[in-house]
Short mmCIF file of C-alpha atoms in Angstrom, two decimals:
data_model
loop_
_atom_site.label_atom_id
_atom_site.label_comp_id
_atom_site.label_asym_id
_atom_site.label_seq_id
_atom_site.Cartn_x
_atom_site.Cartn_y
_atom_site.Cartn_z
CA MET D 1 48.61 21.50 -1.25
CA GLU D 2 51.08 18.64 -1.01
CA SER D 3 51.29 16.09 -3.84
CA PHE D 4 49.64 12.63 -3.70
CA ASP D 5 51.61 9.45 -3.27
CA GLN D 6 51.12 6.58 -5.77
CA ASN D 7 48.58 4.68 -3.61
CA GLN D 8 46.42 7.80 -3.24
CA ARG D 9 46.40 8.39 -7.02
CA ILE D 10 45.30 4.79 -7.57
CA GLN D 11 42.46 5.22 -5.06
CA ASN D 12 41.24 8.40 -6.74
CA LYS D 13 41.16 6.60 -10.09
CA MET D 14 39.03 3.81 -8.62
CA TYR D 15 36.68 6.27 -6.92
CA PRO D 16 35.97 9.12 -9.37
CA PHE D 17 34.80 12.34 -7.72
CA SER D 18 35.63 10.86 -4.27
CA MET D 19 38.74 12.91 -3.53
CA TYR D 20 36.63 14.95 -1.16
CA GLU D 21 33.94 13.45 1.04
CA ASP D 22 30.68 15.28 0.30
CA SER D 23 27.29 15.85 1.96
CA ILE D 24 24.47 13.30 1.84
CA TRP D 25 22.40 15.25 -0.70
CA ASN D 26 25.36 16.07 -3.00
CA THR D 27 26.40 12.41 -2.91
CA PHE D 28 22.88 11.36 -3.91
CA VAL D 29 22.77 13.85 -6.81
CA ASN D 30 26.21 12.75 -8.02
CA ASN D 31 25.39 9.02 -7.98
CA PHE D 32 21.75 9.16 -9.06
CA ALA D 33 21.64 12.03 -11.56
CA LYS D 34 25.18 12.25 -12.95
CA LYS D 35 26.63 8.72 -12.81
CA TYR D 36 23.45 6.73 -13.52
CA LEU D 37 25.05 5.03 -16.56
CA GLU D 38 28.41 4.25 -14.97
CA TRP D 39 28.67 0.48 -14.51
CA SER D 40 32.41 -0.16 -14.15
CA GLY D 41 33.35 2.29 -11.39
CA ARG D 42 33.44 1.63 -7.68
CA LEU D 43 31.22 2.97 -4.91
CA SER D 44 32.23 3.20 -1.26
CA LEU D 45 30.01 1.84 1.51
CA VAL D 46 29.30 5.29 2.97
CA ASP D 47 28.38 6.79 -0.44
CA TYR D 48 26.12 3.80 -1.15
CA ILE D 49 24.32 4.28 2.17
CA LYS D 50 23.93 8.04 1.61
CA THR D 51 22.37 7.52 -1.83
CA SER D 52 20.09 4.68 -0.71
CA VAL D 53 18.84 6.55 2.36
CA VAL D 54 17.90 9.67 0.35
CA LEU D 55 16.12 7.54 -2.27
CA THR D 56 14.19 5.65 0.45
CA ILE D 57 13.19 8.85 2.25
CA ILE D 58 11.95 10.46 -1.00
CA PHE D 59 9.78 7.42 -1.72
CA SER D 60 8.44 7.18 1.86
CA ILE D 61 7.61 10.87 2.29
CA THR D 62 5.96 11.13 -1.13
CA SER D 63 3.89 8.00 -0.48
CA MET D 64 2.69 9.28 2.90
CA GLY D 65 1.94 12.70 1.42
CA LEU D 66 -0.21 11.21 -1.33
CA PHE D 67 -1.91 8.94 1.22
CA LEU D 68 -2.89 11.94 3.37
CA ILE D 69 -4.01 14.43 0.68
CA ILE D 70 -5.51 12.31 -2.11
CA PRO D 71 -9.22 11.41 -1.76
CA SER D 72 -9.79 7.74 -1.00
CA ALA D 73 -11.76 7.20 -4.23
CA ASN D 74 -8.70 8.04 -6.36
CA LEU D 75 -5.95 7.00 -3.93
CA SER D 76 -5.20 3.54 -5.36
CA LYS D 77 -4.90 4.85 -8.95
CA VAL D 78 -2.62 7.74 -7.91
CA LEU D 79 -0.36 5.45 -5.82
CA ILE D 80 -0.07 2.90 -8.65
CA ILE D 81 0.90 5.69 -11.09
CA PHE D 82 3.44 7.07 -8.59
CA VAL D 83 5.04 3.67 -7.95
CA THR D 84 5.22 2.99 -11.71
CA LEU D 85 6.89 6.34 -12.40
CA PHE D 86 9.25 5.97 -9.42
CA ILE D 87 10.39 2.51 -10.53
CA GLY D 88 10.76 3.68 -14.13
CA ILE D 89 12.95 6.63 -13.09
CA SER D 90 15.05 4.86 -10.47
CA VAL D 91 15.57 1.36 -11.93
CA VAL D 92 18.58 2.24 -14.14
CA PRO D 93 20.40 4.40 -11.54
CA SER D 94 19.70 1.76 -8.88
CA ILE D 95 21.18 -1.07 -10.98
CA SER D 96 24.21 1.12 -11.76
CA LEU D 97 24.55 1.80 -8.02
CA LEU D 98 24.47 -1.94 -7.21
CA CYS D 99 26.99 -2.78 -9.95
CA ARG D 100 29.52 -0.23 -8.70
CA ARG D 101 28.99 -1.39 -5.12
CA LEU D 102 29.59 -5.02 -6.11
CA ASN D 103 32.75 -3.93 -7.96
CA ASP D 104 33.96 -2.23 -4.79
CA ILE D 105 33.40 -5.38 -2.71
CA GLY D 106 35.11 -7.50 -5.37
CA LEU D 107 32.06 -9.51 -6.44
CA ASN D 108 30.78 -10.25 -9.93
CA LYS D 109 27.74 -8.38 -11.28
CA THR D 110 25.96 -11.71 -11.73
CA LYS D 111 25.16 -11.48 -8.00
CA LEU D 112 22.29 -9.22 -9.11
CA LEU D 113 20.47 -12.40 -10.15
CA TYR D 114 19.82 -13.03 -6.45
CA LEU D 115 17.15 -10.33 -6.73
CA LEU D 116 15.04 -12.89 -8.61
CA PHE D 117 14.57 -14.72 -5.29
CA PRO D 118 12.09 -12.51 -3.38
CA ILE D 119 13.12 -13.19 0.24
CA PHE D 120 16.46 -14.98 0.62
CA GLY D 121 18.02 -13.34 -2.43
CA VAL D 122 17.12 -9.82 -1.28
CA LEU D 123 18.33 -10.54 2.27
CA TYR D 124 21.60 -11.91 0.90
CA LEU D 125 22.26 -8.77 -1.15
CA PHE D 126 21.15 -6.53 1.73
CA PHE D 127 23.86 -7.87 4.06
CA THR D 128 26.43 -8.36 1.28
CA LEU D 129 26.28 -4.70 0.21
CA LEU D 130 27.12 -3.64 3.79
CA ARG D 131 30.49 -5.41 3.69
CA LYS D 132 33.69 -3.42 3.84
CA SER D 133 35.40 -2.47 0.59
CA GLU D 134 38.58 -4.16 -0.62
CA VAL D 135 40.40 -0.80 -0.61
CA SER D 136 39.57 2.07 1.75
CA ILE D 137 39.41 5.67 0.55
CA ARG D 138 41.78 8.26 1.95
CA TYR D 139 40.31 11.69 1.36
CA ILE D 140 42.47 14.83 0.97
CA GLU D 141 42.52 16.13 4.50
CA MET D 142 43.46 19.69 3.53
CA GLY D 143 40.42 19.99 1.27
CA LYS D 144 37.94 18.04 3.37
CA LYS D 145 34.50 19.66 3.36
CA SER D 146 32.51 20.48 6.47
CA PHE D 147 28.90 19.34 6.37
CA TRP D 148 26.23 17.74 8.55
CA GLY D 149 27.31 14.17 9.30
CA SER D 150 30.95 14.64 8.22
CA ASN D 151 32.17 13.21 11.54
CA TRP D 152 29.87 10.18 11.57
CA THR D 153 31.40 6.72 11.69
CA VAL D 154 30.59 3.86 9.33
CA SER D 155 28.57 2.21 12.11
CA THR D 156 26.42 5.35 12.37
CA TYR D 157 25.72 5.27 8.65
CA LYS D 158 24.79 1.57 8.85
CA LEU D 159 22.33 2.35 11.66
CA ILE D 160 20.75 5.16 9.60
CA TYR D 161 20.51 2.77 6.63
CA ILE D 162 18.70 0.13 8.70
CA LEU D 163 16.34 2.75 10.15
CA SER D 164 15.48 3.96 6.62
CA VAL D 165 14.64 0.38 5.61
CA LEU D 166 12.38 0.05 8.67
CA LEU D 167 10.72 3.37 7.72
CA LEU D 168 10.11 2.02 4.23
CA PHE D 169 8.54 -1.14 5.69
CA VAL D 170 6.21 0.88 7.95
CA VAL D 171 5.14 3.20 5.11
CA CYS D 172 4.43 0.26 2.79
CA ASN D 173 2.40 -1.45 5.54
CA ILE D 174 0.31 1.71 6.11
CA VAL D 175 -0.06 3.02 2.55
CA TYR D 176 0.14 0.08 0.18
CA LYS D 177 -1.17 -2.89 2.18
CA PRO D 178 -4.82 -1.65 2.08
CA ILE D 179 -4.56 -1.33 -1.71
CA ILE D 180 -3.31 -4.89 -2.05
CA ASN D 181 -6.18 -6.08 0.19
CA SER D 182 -8.84 -3.93 -1.51
CA THR D 183 -12.03 -5.53 -2.87
CA LEU D 184 -11.29 -4.31 -6.40
CA LEU D 185 -7.85 -5.94 -6.53
CA VAL D 186 -9.14 -9.17 -5.01
CA SER D 187 -11.91 -9.21 -7.62
CA LYS D 188 -9.36 -8.82 -10.41
CA VAL D 189 -7.22 -11.62 -9.01
CA GLU D 190 -10.30 -13.86 -8.75
CA THR D 191 -11.17 -13.12 -12.39
CA ILE D 192 -7.64 -13.93 -13.55
CA ALA D 193 -7.62 -17.14 -11.50
CA SER D 194 -11.00 -18.10 -12.96
CA ASN D 195 -9.71 -17.59 -16.51
CA ILE D 196 -6.63 -19.70 -15.80
CA ALA D 197 -8.82 -22.45 -14.33
CA ASP D 198 -11.08 -22.31 -17.40
CA GLU D 199 -8.12 -22.69 -19.75
CA TYR D 200 -6.70 -25.56 -17.70
CA THR D 201 -10.07 -27.34 -17.64
CA LYS D 202 -10.41 -26.91 -21.39
CA TYR D 203 -6.90 -28.29 -21.92
CA THR D 204 -7.46 -31.32 -19.68
CA THR D 205 -10.80 -32.06 -21.37
CA ILE D 206 -9.30 -32.03 -24.85
CA ASP D 207 -6.32 -34.07 -23.65
CA TYR D 208 -8.65 -36.63 -22.10
CA ILE D 209 -10.57 -36.96 -25.35
CA ASN D 210 -7.38 -37.35 -27.39
CA ARG D 211 -6.00 -40.05 -25.08
CA ASN D 212 -9.19 -42.08 -25.42
CA LYS D 213 -9.46 -41.90 -29.20
CA GLU D 214 -7.76 -45.25 -29.70
CA ASP D 215 -10.29 -46.99 -27.40
CA LYS D 216 -13.17 -45.96 -29.66
CA SER D 217 -12.38 -48.45 -32.38
CA LEU D 218 -16.07 -49.28 -32.99
CA LYS D 219 -16.99 -45.70 -33.76
CA SER D 220 -16.46 -43.97 -37.04
CA LYS D 221 -14.25 -40.92 -37.37
CA SER D 222 -17.26 -38.61 -37.74
CA GLU D 223 -18.83 -40.00 -34.56
CA GLN D 224 -15.63 -39.39 -32.63
CA GLU D 225 -15.36 -35.82 -33.87
CA ARG D 226 -19.00 -35.17 -33.05
CA ALA D 227 -18.51 -36.54 -29.51
CA GLU D 228 -15.43 -34.36 -29.03
CA GLN D 229 -17.24 -31.29 -30.29
CA GLU D 230 -20.21 -31.97 -28.03
CA GLN D 231 -17.89 -32.35 -25.05
CA ILE D 232 -16.16 -29.05 -25.84
CA GLU D 233 -19.47 -27.24 -26.31
CA LYS D 234 -20.73 -28.65 -23.03
CA GLN D 235 -17.57 -27.47 -21.32
CA LYS D 236 -18.01 -23.98 -22.78
CA ILE D 237 -21.60 -23.82 -21.55
CA GLU D 238 -20.54 -24.86 -18.04
CA GLN D 239 -17.73 -22.30 -18.01
CA ASN D 240 -20.08 -19.55 -19.18
CA GLN D 241 -22.62 -20.47 -16.50
CA GLU D 242 -19.91 -20.42 -13.84
CA ARG D 243 -18.69 -17.02 -15.01
CA ILE D 244 -22.22 -15.61 -14.93
CA ARG D 245 -22.69 -17.04 -11.43
CA LEU D 246 -19.47 -15.44 -10.14
CA GLU D 247 -20.35 -12.10 -11.70
CA SER D 248 -23.82 -12.24 -10.13
CA ILE D 249 -22.29 -12.97 -6.71
CA GLU D 250 -19.83 -10.08 -7.08
CA LYS D 251 -22.60 -7.64 -8.10
CA ALA D 252 -24.78 -8.70 -5.16
CA LYS D 253 -21.80 -8.30 -2.82
CA GLN D 254 -21.05 -4.78 -4.06
CA LYS D 255 -24.73 -3.84 -3.80
CA ASN D 256 -24.81 -4.95 -0.14
CA ILE D 257 -21.63 -2.99 0.60
CA ASP D 258 -23.04 0.17 -1.00
CA GLN D 259 -26.35 -0.15 0.87
CA ALA D 260 -24.64 -0.70 4.24
CA GLN D 261 -22.26 2.19 3.58
CA ASN D 262 -25.16 4.49 2.68
CA ALA D 263 -26.92 3.49 5.90
CA VAL D 264 -23.86 4.49 7.98
CA GLU D 265 -23.63 7.83 6.17
CA LYS D 266 -27.36 8.44 6.70
CA PHE D 267 -27.00 7.68 10.43
CA TYR D 268 -24.23 10.23 11.02
CA LEU D 269 -25.96 12.80 8.80
CA ALA D 270 -29.09 12.49 10.96
CA ILE D 271 -27.02 13.11 14.10
CA ASP D 272 -25.30 16.08 12.45
CA GLN D 273 -28.72 17.55 11.59
CA GLN D 274 -29.99 16.71 15.13
CA LYS D 275 -32.64 14.32 13.79
CA TYR D 276 -32.16 11.94 16.67
CA ASN D 277 -35.42 10.05 16.13
CA ASP D 278 -34.34 9.08 12.62
CA ALA D 279 -30.90 8.05 13.87
CA TYR D 280 -32.28 5.96 16.76
CA LYS D 281 -34.53 4.02 14.34
CA MET D 282 -31.41 2.73 12.57
CA PHE D 283 -30.29 0.67 15.61
CA SER D 284 -31.05 -3.04 15.77
CA ASP D 285 -32.82 -4.48 18.81
CA ASN D 286 -29.51 -5.83 20.04
CA GLN D 287 -27.85 -2.40 19.87
CA ARG D 288 -30.83 -0.71 21.56
CA ASN D 289 -30.46 -3.12 24.48
CA VAL D 290 -26.82 -2.01 24.75
CA ILE D 291 -27.28 1.79 24.51
CA GLY D 292 -30.56 2.00 26.47
CA ASN D 293 -33.72 3.96 25.76
CA PHE D 294 -33.98 6.91 23.39
CA GLY D 295 -33.89 9.56 26.10
CA ASP D 296 -30.68 8.28 27.70
CA TRP D 297 -29.01 7.91 24.32
CA LYS D 298 -30.05 11.38 23.14
CA GLN D 299 -28.75 12.93 26.36
CA GLY D 300 -25.21 12.04 25.25
CA TYR D 301 -25.49 14.47 22.32
CA GLN D 302 -26.89 17.50 24.23
CA ASN D 303 -23.69 19.52 23.69
CA THR D 304 -22.88 18.19 20.20
CA MET D 305 -22.97 20.86 17.49
CA SER D 306 -21.90 18.76 14.50
CA VAL D 307 -20.60 15.34 13.49
CA GLU D 308 -18.66 14.66 10.29
CA LEU D 309 -17.70 11.24 8.90
CA LYS D 310 -14.17 11.54 7.50
CA ARG D 311 -13.42 7.98 6.34
CA LEU D 312 -15.22 4.65 6.06
CA ASP D 313 -13.23 1.51 5.14
CA LEU D 314 -14.54 -2.02 4.61
CA LYS D 315 -13.17 -4.61 7.08
CA ASN D 316 -15.25 -7.81 6.88
CA TYR D 317 -18.08 -8.96 4.64
CA SER D 318 -20.85 -11.53 4.67
CA ASP D 319 -24.24 -11.50 2.98
CA THR D 320 -26.01 -10.46 6.21
CA SER D 321 -23.28 -8.69 8.21
CA ILE D 322 -20.73 -6.08 7.13
CA SER D 323 -18.20 -4.30 9.33
CA PHE D 324 -16.47 -0.99 8.62
CA GLU D 325 -13.70 1.01 10.23
CA TYR D 326 -14.60 4.69 10.52
CA LEU D 327 -12.95 8.00 11.32
CA LEU D 328 -15.08 10.99 12.37
CA THR D 329 -14.89 14.36 14.08
CA SER D 330 -17.37 15.94 16.45
CA ASN D 331 -17.62 19.51 17.66
CA ASP D 332 -18.99 19.96 21.18
CA ARG D 333 -19.92 23.20 22.92
CA ILE D 334 -18.04 23.70 26.21
CA SER D 335 -17.66 26.59 28.61
CA GLY D 336 -14.35 27.67 27.11
CA GLY D 337 -15.50 27.61 23.48
CA ILE D 338 -15.73 24.62 21.16
CA GLU D 339 -13.95 21.29 21.62
CA GLN D 340 -13.17 19.29 18.47
CA LYS D 341 -12.67 15.53 18.95
CA VAL D 342 -11.42 12.91 16.51
CA PHE D 343 -12.67 9.32 16.93
CA ARG D 344 -11.76 6.02 15.28
CA GLY D 345 -13.72 2.82 15.69
CA ASN D 346 -15.63 -0.08 14.18
CA ILE D 347 -19.27 -0.36 13.22
CA VAL D 348 -21.11 -3.58 12.33
CA MET D 349 -24.16 -3.43 10.04
CA LEU D 350 -26.78 -6.22 10.15
CA LYS D 351 -29.23 -6.92 7.32
CA ILE D 352 -32.79 -7.36 8.63
CA ASN D 353 -35.72 -7.80 6.22
CA GLY D 354 -33.75 -6.27 3.35
CA SER D 355 -32.57 -3.18 5.28
CA TRP D 356 -29.30 -2.49 7.09
CA TYR D 357 -29.20 -1.62 10.80
CA ILE D 358 -26.40 -0.81 13.23
CA ASP D 359 -25.84 -3.94 15.34
CA SER D 360 -22.72 -2.90 17.25
CA GLN D 361 -20.43 0.09 17.47
CA ASP D 362 -17.24 1.03 19.28
CA GLY D 363 -14.80 3.90 19.13
CA GLU D 364 -11.74 5.42 20.70
CA LEU D 365 -10.75 9.07 21.10
CA LEU D 366 -7.62 9.81 19.07
CA ARG D 367 -7.22 13.48 19.95
CA SER D 368 -9.12 16.61 20.99
CA GLU D 369 -8.45 20.32 20.87
CA ILE D 370 -10.15 23.54 21.97
CA LEU D 371 -11.15 25.78 19.07
CA ARG D 372 -12.17 29.43 19.07
CA ASP D 373 -15.82 30.39 19.27
CA SER D 374 -16.32 30.91 15.51
CA TYR D 375 -18.05 27.69 14.41
CA ASN D 376 -17.79 28.30 10.67
CA SER D 377 -14.03 28.75 10.79
CA TYR D 378 -12.99 25.21 11.62
CA LYS D 379 -15.24 22.82 9.66
CA GLY D 380 -12.94 20.65 7.55
CA PRO D 381 -13.65 18.49 4.52
CA SER D 382 -16.19 15.78 5.24
CA TYR D 383 -16.13 12.12 4.24
CA ASN D 384 -18.76 12.78 1.53
CA GLY D 385 -16.54 15.45 0.03
CA ARG D 386 -13.64 12.96 -0.26
CA ARG D 387 -15.59 10.26 -2.09
#
């Protein structure tokens, strides 16, 4: 192998382990697992993209996998634990990666402070890190490795990087957005906001009393203190009453949700057990006008062998009307065997005289497939089994 010239030796000093261009996975392992505490080196644009893409794909695939296999009752806890562990493991290697990339561009590490600005700061760093390096790498051509993607251009890598960011955005919108919008999290935020408001009210009350002390020249010191104490006690009583009221509202809300949810489960269980009279009684007058009489409605289930509710998610709530989004499967007998269908739709429950009835219902067919004749061989886990 022929000797390096002076410029090539300088480049190899600035880019340790970069004499040979390596595969995407080997580059990720080298930067993430071996050089996670290296702050002063330099990182090429292509190696930065390779490492970032692998890290993004690992996070996205794992998140989707947990979303699909973990029961809905435990999903939020499992995802929070996963995100915490992922951040804890990747935060140091990621900062090291950014520092070496900024060194390569010729920027100071203080640019990392832009991350403190959620939107504009992150966008600034996103486009800044895709700039060309001050010095390009010249790999040893005689020892160049052959691997998948070795002939890709920098533009191709940039496109892959942008696509991985879009994938991350889609996964977060599907997996993590429902958790952020969940009733439990909203309840916690409301409790925290209530506590902050209570502390602020207490502070303003005491401040108001202190600012008016000088105007009470005709009152004795003991009378002033007694008035202040009475005001504080009154404020505490009002805060306690407000807290009790909010807790009572939250409990009543959760009770309504549970009752409506149980009614939906009871409805589909009656259909699954072919108790059509019981199921038809759960329709409101408005829904009966839509679906017709009992005989016409029952006729639609003449070939149905079973119905299983797979998922039921809360959409909108009021004290007398609650809507859910559902996912269910049905198994119908056909001439060629058994056809399994998967439906997704919305169902609105209406509270009438203390009981919940189905007031409207829609659905769309997501997919269907023909199964073999053995009925017991294809029944999957039901919604009740996932709770």
